Coordinates of C-alpha atoms and ligand atoms in Angstrom, one line a residue:
M1 CA 89.3 151.9 223.9
N2 CA 86.2 153.9 223.2
I3 CA 86.6 156.7 220.5
L4 CA 84.1 159.4 220.2
I5 CA 84.0 161.4 216.6
A6 CA 82.9 164.8 217.2
N7 CA 81.7 166.5 213.8
L8 CA 81.1 170.2 214.5
G9 CA 79.2 172.6 212.3
S10 CA 78.7 176.3 213.0
T11 CA 75.2 175.4 213.9
S12 CA 75.1 171.6 214.2
F13 CA 76.9 169.0 216.6
K14 CA 77.1 165.3 215.2
Y15 CA 78.8 162.5 217.1
C16 CA 79.6 158.7 216.6
L17 CA 81.1 156.7 219.4
Y18 CA 83.3 153.8 218.4
R19 CA 84.6 150.5 220.3
A20 CA 88.2 149.9 219.2
E21 CA 89.4 146.4 219.8
G22 CA 92.7 145.3 218.1
G23 CA 92.3 146.4 214.4
S24 CA 88.7 146.6 214.3
L25 CA 86.1 149.4 214.9
E26 CA 82.6 149.0 215.8
P27 CA 80.2 151.9 215.8
L28 CA 78.2 152.0 219.2
S29 CA 76.1 155.0 218.8
R30 CA 75.6 157.9 216.7
G31 CA 73.4 161.0 217.0
G32 CA 73.4 164.8 216.7
F33 CA 71.9 168.2 217.4
E34 CA 70.7 171.0 215.0
R35 CA 70.5 174.8 215.6
V36 CA 73.3 174.7 218.1
T37 CA 74.4 178.0 219.5
D38 CA 76.6 176.2 222.3
Y39 CA 78.2 172.9 222.4
T40 CA 78.2 172.4 226.1
P41 CA 74.6 171.6 226.7
C42 CA 74.9 169.2 223.6
I43 CA 77.8 167.4 225.1
A44 CA 76.0 166.9 228.5
E45 CA 73.0 165.7 226.7
M46 CA 75.2 163.3 224.3
R47 CA 77.1 161.9 227.7
E48 CA 73.7 161.3 229.3
T49 CA 72.4 159.2 226.2
L50 CA 75.6 157.1 226.1
V51 CA 75.3 156.4 229.8
K52 CA 71.7 155.2 229.3
E53 CA 72.4 153.2 226.3
G54 CA 75.2 151.6 228.3
H55 CA 78.3 152.8 226.2
L56 CA 79.7 154.9 228.8
A57 CA 79.9 154.4 232.7
E58 CA 78.6 157.3 234.8
G59 CA 81.4 159.6 235.2
V60 CA 83.7 158.0 232.8
D61 CA 85.1 160.0 229.8
P62 CA 85.7 158.1 226.3
D63 CA 89.4 157.2 226.0
A64 CA 89.7 159.6 223.0
V65 CA 87.8 162.1 221.1
G66 CA 88.6 163.0 217.5
F67 CA 88.1 166.3 215.6
K68 CA 88.5 166.7 211.8
T69 CA 89.9 169.9 211.7
V70 CA 90.3 171.6 208.4
L71 CA 93.2 174.1 208.0
G72 CA 95.8 175.2 210.4
K73 CA 98.3 177.8 210.2
D74 CA 101.8 176.4 210.3
L75 CA 100.4 172.9 211.7
S76 CA 99.1 170.0 210.1
G77 CA 98.9 166.0 210.6
C78 CA 97.1 164.0 213.3
V79 CA 98.2 165.5 216.5
E80 CA 97.3 166.1 220.0
A81 CA 94.3 168.7 220.1
D82 CA 96.3 171.2 222.5
G83 CA 96.8 174.9 222.6
R84 CA 99.1 174.5 219.5
V85 CA 96.2 173.2 217.5
L86 CA 93.9 176.1 218.7
D87 CA 96.5 178.7 217.7
A88 CA 96.6 177.0 214.4
L89 CA 93.0 177.3 213.8
E90 CA 92.9 180.7 215.0
G91 CA 95.7 181.7 212.7
F92 CA 93.7 180.6 209.9
K93 CA 90.0 181.5 210.7
E94 CA 89.7 184.0 207.8
V95 CA 90.3 181.2 205.4
A96 CA 88.1 178.7 206.7
P97 CA 85.5 181.1 208.4
A98 CA 82.8 178.1 208.6
H99 CA 85.1 175.4 210.1
N100 CA 87.8 177.0 212.3
P101 CA 85.9 178.6 214.8
P102 CA 83.5 176.1 215.7
Y103 CA 86.4 173.6 216.2
A104 CA 88.2 175.8 218.1
E105 CA 85.3 176.3 220.4
G106 CA 84.3 172.7 220.4
I107 CA 87.7 171.6 221.3
R108 CA 87.7 173.9 224.1
C109 CA 84.2 172.7 225.2
F110 CA 85.4 168.9 225.3
E111 CA 88.4 169.9 227.2
R112 CA 86.3 171.3 230.1
M113 CA 83.5 168.6 230.0
M114 CA 85.7 165.5 229.2
P115 CA 88.8 166.3 230.6
S116 CA 90.4 162.7 230.8
A117 CA 89.4 162.1 227.0
R118 CA 92.7 162.4 225.0
R119 CA 91.8 164.9 222.3
V120 CA 93.2 164.2 218.8
A121 CA 93.0 166.4 215.8
L122 CA 93.4 165.2 212.1
F123 CA 93.9 168.0 210.0
E124 CA 92.2 167.7 206.4
T125 CA 95.7 169.3 205.0
A126 CA 97.5 166.2 206.9
F127 CA 97.5 164.0 203.7
Y128 CA 99.4 166.7 201.5
Q129 CA 102.5 167.2 203.9
W130 CA 104.7 165.4 201.3
V131 CA 103.5 167.2 198.3
P132 CA 106.9 168.7 196.8
E133 CA 107.1 172.6 196.8
A134 CA 107.1 172.9 193.2
S135 CA 103.6 171.6 193.1
S136 CA 102.3 173.5 196.4
A137 CA 103.8 176.9 195.8
Y138 CA 102.0 179.9 194.1
A139 CA 104.1 182.0 192.0
L140 CA 103.6 185.0 194.5
P141 CA 106.0 187.7 195.7
K142 CA 107.8 186.2 199.0
S143 CA 106.0 188.5 201.4
W144 CA 102.6 186.7 200.1
R145 CA 104.1 183.3 200.4
D146 CA 105.3 184.2 203.9
L147 CA 101.4 184.8 204.8
G148 CA 101.1 181.0 204.3
I149 CA 99.3 181.3 201.0
R150 CA 100.2 178.1 198.9
R151 CA 98.4 175.2 197.7
Y152 CA 97.3 172.9 200.9
G153 CA 94.9 170.4 199.6
F154 CA 91.8 169.3 201.5
H155 CA 89.5 166.3 201.9
G156 CA 92.6 164.5 203.2
A157 CA 90.7 161.9 205.3
S158 CA 88.5 160.8 202.4
H159 CA 91.4 160.8 199.8
K160 CA 93.6 158.7 202.4
F161 CA 91.0 156.2 202.8
V162 CA 90.6 156.1 199.0
A163 CA 94.5 155.4 198.9
E164 CA 94.3 152.6 201.3
R165 CA 91.2 150.9 200.0
S166 CA 91.8 151.2 196.4
A167 CA 95.6 149.8 197.0
E168 CA 93.7 146.7 198.5
L169 CA 91.5 146.3 195.8
L170 CA 94.5 146.8 193.5
G171 CA 96.1 143.8 195.2
R172 CA 98.7 146.1 196.7
D173 CA 98.5 145.2 200.3
D174 CA 102.1 146.9 200.8
V175 CA 100.8 150.2 199.5
A176 CA 97.7 150.0 201.8
E177 CA 100.0 149.2 204.7
R178 CA 102.3 152.2 203.9
V179 CA 98.9 154.2 204.0
R180 CA 98.1 152.9 207.4
K181 CA 101.0 154.0 208.8
L182 CA 101.5 157.2 206.6
Y183 CA 101.0 159.7 209.8
V184 CA 102.8 157.7 212.1
D185 CA 105.8 156.5 210.1
G186 CA 106.0 159.2 207.0
P187 CA 106.0 157.8 203.5
G188 CA 109.6 156.2 203.8
D189 CA 111.6 155.5 200.6
F190 CA 110.1 153.3 198.0
D191 CA 111.1 152.2 194.6
D192 CA 108.6 149.4 194.2
A193 CA 106.1 149.1 191.2
P194 CA 103.8 152.3 191.0
C195 CA 100.3 152.2 192.3
R196 CA 99.2 155.7 191.1
V197 CA 95.3 156.6 191.8
I198 CA 93.3 159.3 190.8
S199 CA 90.8 160.2 193.7
C200 CA 87.7 161.9 193.0
H201 CA 85.9 163.2 196.2
L202 CA 82.8 164.5 194.8
G203 CA 80.0 165.9 197.1
G204 CA 78.6 169.3 198.4
S205 CA 82.2 170.0 198.4
S206 CA 84.6 168.2 195.8
S207 CA 87.9 167.7 194.9
V208 CA 90.4 165.5 192.8
A209 CA 93.6 164.0 194.3
G210 CA 96.7 162.3 192.6
I211 CA 98.2 159.8 194.8
H212 CA 101.4 158.0 194.0
T213 CA 102.0 154.4 195.7
G214 CA 100.0 155.7 198.7
V215 CA 101.4 159.4 199.0
A216 CA 99.5 162.3 197.6
M217 CA 101.0 164.3 195.0
G218 CA 98.6 167.2 195.6
A219 CA 94.8 167.9 194.9
S220 CA 92.4 170.4 193.3
M221 CA 91.6 172.5 196.3
G222 CA 94.6 174.8 196.9
F223 CA 94.6 177.5 199.5
S224 CA 90.9 177.3 200.6
P225 CA 88.2 175.0 200.5
Q226 CA 86.9 177.6 197.8
S227 CA 89.3 176.5 195.0
G228 CA 89.5 173.6 192.6
L229 CA 86.2 172.1 191.0
P230 CA 83.1 174.1 191.1
Q231 CA 81.6 173.3 194.5
N232 CA 77.8 173.2 195.5
N233 CA 77.6 176.9 196.0
R234 CA 81.4 177.8 196.0
V235 CA 83.3 179.2 193.1
G236 CA 86.2 176.8 192.6
D237 CA 89.1 178.0 190.9
L238 CA 89.0 181.6 189.5
D239 CA 91.6 183.9 188.0
A240 CA 92.8 186.1 190.7
M241 CA 92.4 189.0 188.5
A242 CA 88.5 188.6 188.2
V243 CA 88.1 189.9 192.1
P244 CA 89.7 193.2 191.9
Y245 CA 88.0 193.7 188.3
V246 CA 84.7 193.3 189.3
C247 CA 85.3 195.4 192.6
K248 CA 86.8 198.4 190.3
M249 CA 83.8 198.1 187.9
T250 CA 81.0 197.9 190.2
G251 CA 81.9 199.1 193.2
M252 CA 81.6 196.0 195.1
T253 CA 83.5 195.5 198.4
V254 CA 85.8 192.7 199.1
D255 CA 83.5 191.5 201.7
E256 CA 80.5 191.1 199.4
A257 CA 82.8 189.8 196.6
E258 CA 83.5 187.1 199.2
R259 CA 80.0 186.4 199.9
Q260 CA 79.0 186.0 196.5
L261 CA 82.0 183.8 195.7
T262 CA 81.4 181.4 198.7
K263 CA 77.4 181.4 198.8
E264 CA 76.3 182.1 195.2
S265 CA 78.7 180.7 192.9
G266 CA 79.6 177.0 192.1
L267 CA 76.8 174.8 190.7
L268 CA 74.1 177.3 192.1
G269 CA 75.8 180.3 190.3
L270 CA 76.4 178.5 187.1
S271 CA 72.6 177.2 187.0
N272 CA 71.4 180.8 187.5
G273 CA 70.5 180.2 191.0
Q274 CA 68.6 176.9 190.1
S275 CA 70.1 174.7 192.6
N276 CA 73.2 173.7 194.3
D277 CA 72.1 169.8 194.3
I278 CA 73.0 167.7 191.6
R279 CA 70.0 165.5 191.5
D280 CA 67.8 169.0 190.8
L281 CA 70.2 169.8 188.3
E282 CA 69.9 166.6 186.5
S283 CA 66.2 166.7 186.4
A284 CA 66.1 170.5 185.2
A285 CA 69.0 169.7 182.7
G286 CA 66.6 166.8 181.4
E287 CA 64.0 169.3 181.0
G288 CA 65.9 171.5 178.9
N289 CA 67.0 174.0 181.4
A290 CA 70.4 175.4 180.0
G291 CA 71.8 176.9 183.2
A292 CA 71.6 173.4 185.0
K293 CA 73.0 171.7 181.9
L294 CA 75.9 174.4 181.9
A295 CA 76.5 173.5 185.7
L296 CA 76.7 169.7 185.1
D297 CA 79.1 170.3 182.0
V298 CA 81.4 172.6 183.7
L299 CA 81.8 170.3 186.6
T300 CA 82.5 167.2 184.3
A301 CA 85.0 169.2 182.4
S302 CA 86.7 170.3 185.4
I303 CA 87.1 167.0 187.0
R304 CA 88.6 165.9 183.8
Q305 CA 90.9 168.5 183.5
W306 CA 92.4 167.9 187.0
A307 CA 92.2 164.1 186.7
G308 CA 94.3 164.6 183.4
S309 CA 96.8 166.9 185.2
F310 CA 97.6 163.9 187.8
F311 CA 97.6 161.4 185.1
F312 CA 100.2 163.5 183.4
E313 CA 102.2 164.3 186.7
M314 CA 102.2 160.9 187.9
G315 CA 103.3 159.4 184.4
G316 CA 100.1 157.3 184.3
A317 CA 97.4 155.8 186.6
E318 CA 96.4 152.3 187.8
A319 CA 93.2 153.3 189.2
I320 CA 90.6 156.2 188.9
V321 CA 88.1 156.3 192.2
F322 CA 84.9 158.1 192.6
T323 CA 83.8 158.7 196.2
A324 CA 81.3 161.0 198.1
G325 CA 77.6 161.7 197.6
I326 CA 78.0 162.8 193.8
G327 CA 80.9 160.3 192.9
E328 CA 78.9 157.2 194.7
N329 CA 75.5 158.1 193.2
N330 CA 75.6 159.4 189.6
P331 CA 76.6 156.7 187.2
W332 CA 76.1 159.4 184.0
L333 CA 78.6 161.9 185.6
R334 CA 81.2 158.8 186.2
S335 CA 80.6 158.0 182.4
G336 CA 81.2 161.4 181.4
V337 CA 84.4 161.7 183.3
C338 CA 85.9 158.6 181.9
A339 CA 84.3 159.2 178.1
G340 CA 86.6 159.0 175.2
L341 CA 89.5 157.6 177.2
E342 CA 89.7 154.2 175.7
D343 CA 93.2 155.1 174.3
L344 CA 94.3 155.7 177.6
G345 CA 93.3 152.4 178.6
V346 CA 89.9 153.4 180.5
V347 CA 86.8 151.4 179.3
I348 CA 83.8 151.6 181.4
D349 CA 81.4 148.8 182.1
E350 CA 77.9 150.4 181.7
A351 CA 76.1 147.8 183.4
A352 CA 78.3 147.6 186.4
N353 CA 78.5 151.4 186.5
A354 CA 74.8 151.7 186.7
E355 CA 74.5 149.2 189.4
M356 CA 77.0 151.1 191.7
I357 CA 74.7 153.5 193.8
R358 CA 73.8 154.0 197.3
G359 CA 76.8 153.1 199.2
K360 CA 78.0 150.0 197.0
E361 CA 81.7 149.3 196.6
G362 CA 83.2 147.8 193.2
R363 CA 84.8 148.3 190.2
I364 CA 82.8 149.8 187.0
S365 CA 85.4 149.2 184.5
T366 CA 85.7 146.3 182.0
A367 CA 87.9 143.5 182.5
E368 CA 89.9 144.8 179.3
S369 CA 90.4 148.1 180.9
S370 CA 94.1 148.5 181.9
I371 CA 93.2 151.2 184.2
Q372 CA 90.8 150.2 186.9
V373 CA 87.6 152.5 187.8
F374 CA 86.3 151.8 191.2
V375 CA 83.4 153.4 193.5
I376 CA 84.6 153.4 197.0
P377 CA 81.8 154.8 199.6
A378 CA 83.1 157.4 201.8
N379 CA 82.6 157.2 205.7
E380 CA 84.4 160.1 207.0
E381 CA 83.9 159.5 210.6
L382 CA 85.1 155.9 210.3
V383 CA 88.3 157.2 208.5
L384 CA 88.7 159.6 211.4
A385 CA 88.0 157.1 214.1
R386 CA 90.9 154.8 212.2
E387 CA 93.4 157.6 212.4
V388 CA 92.6 158.5 216.0
Q389 CA 93.0 154.6 216.9
R390 CA 96.2 154.5 215.1
Y391 CA 97.5 157.8 216.8
M392 CA 96.4 156.3 220.2
Q393 CA 98.3 152.9 219.6
A394 CA 101.4 154.7 218.4
N395 CA 101.5 157.6 221.2
S396 CA 100.0 155.7 224.4
Ligands
AMP401 P1 78.2 164.7 200.4 O1 78.7 166.0 200.6 O2 79.2 163.7 200.1 O3 77.1 164.3 201.3 O4 77.5 164.8 198.9 C1 76.2 165.7 198.8 C2 75.9 165.9 197.4 O5 75.7 164.2 196.9 C3 74.4 166.4 197.0 O6 74.6 167.8 197.0 C4 73.8 165.5 195.8 O7 74.3 166.4 194.9 C5 74.8 164.2 195.7 N1 73.7 163.1 196.1 C6 73.7 162.6 197.2 N2 72.7 161.5 197.2 C7 72.6 161.4 196.0 C8 71.6 160.5 195.3 N3 71.2 159.3 195.8 N4 71.8 160.5 194.0 C9 72.3 161.4 193.2 N5 73.0 162.6 193.9 C10 73.2 162.2 195.1

């Protein structure tokens, strides 16, 4: 079976074709286009390339195309990318303006250009389908909640991969198996020994999730991908009253407030416009730049606050995991997040921590640490391909 993963941005289109056989997935070809205004010619060129490379036969579509959709109104999970998905993306285009319209457009283009390929959407919110309402509801009037304003949680594909892989590393194959089947069978009942994981996906976009024995308890991102931890240039958590206050005090429009909160805030805002990239901030902070140092300190504190909240909620943790661009490459940040937690059972092995960069997977805690700390590289395309493969196996 051939599975094509389509990664759609508002001006970019990236793809990866996998061959799925039995339980394995082999990447056959990847490529992409920048400054895209219409996906149609990109799909045509991609097809030509895949045919030339010998991965697709002339006139034959891949078996499935997978889309990592972000947020749908009244719809989540790993589902057929049909009219229901298009309606759900349309319903929340205001909340995820950079993601929903390109995905809706991309799904339509694939429907036209590769009609026999099964189209599968994996919502980033899917991993949080079983979060109890006590943790997902905001304390708002019913009329607001009826508009769909609640905590959703994002980076679901990445956190789910962490749930599966960390369970394997902890020797809990039973939990890894539950995670593998989660979107097909649901979580089921379990009263076995807990396998609690605090998953820190730290990249251009970041979130912390609490995962109890394979099932998400919640995540730092709430209603929109602008919440939770400070993001590269997006605000993260903010007291709701700050927006009407600034608008009233300065005459700023809601649109302008939204622009500043989604484009000029986060690490970029905290560092007074210095950079939204942690590598620049690290070197600027080293040269004494106070804004850059503040940005890094706020990020670290925020990760600790969210990790601590899940630790409390789950009654402990067996593992803490770091993943994504920042989580995989910054030993000093991982040290800072885990500093002073010896009484909780977290002891970092600094030599192992320093080694664990550039795509390496492994443990960075000492043998005595009762909570294990891992770095697990993210590979979102592979994660998505796995889910599409499972969906196809369960729904063929
Ligand atoms: P992601 O969104 O997962 O691709 O992560 C992107 C972010 O990871 C960048 O903004 C950087 O701050 C950080 N990052 C990526 N590569 C490195 C690296 N080699 N060293 C330090 N930070 C990195």
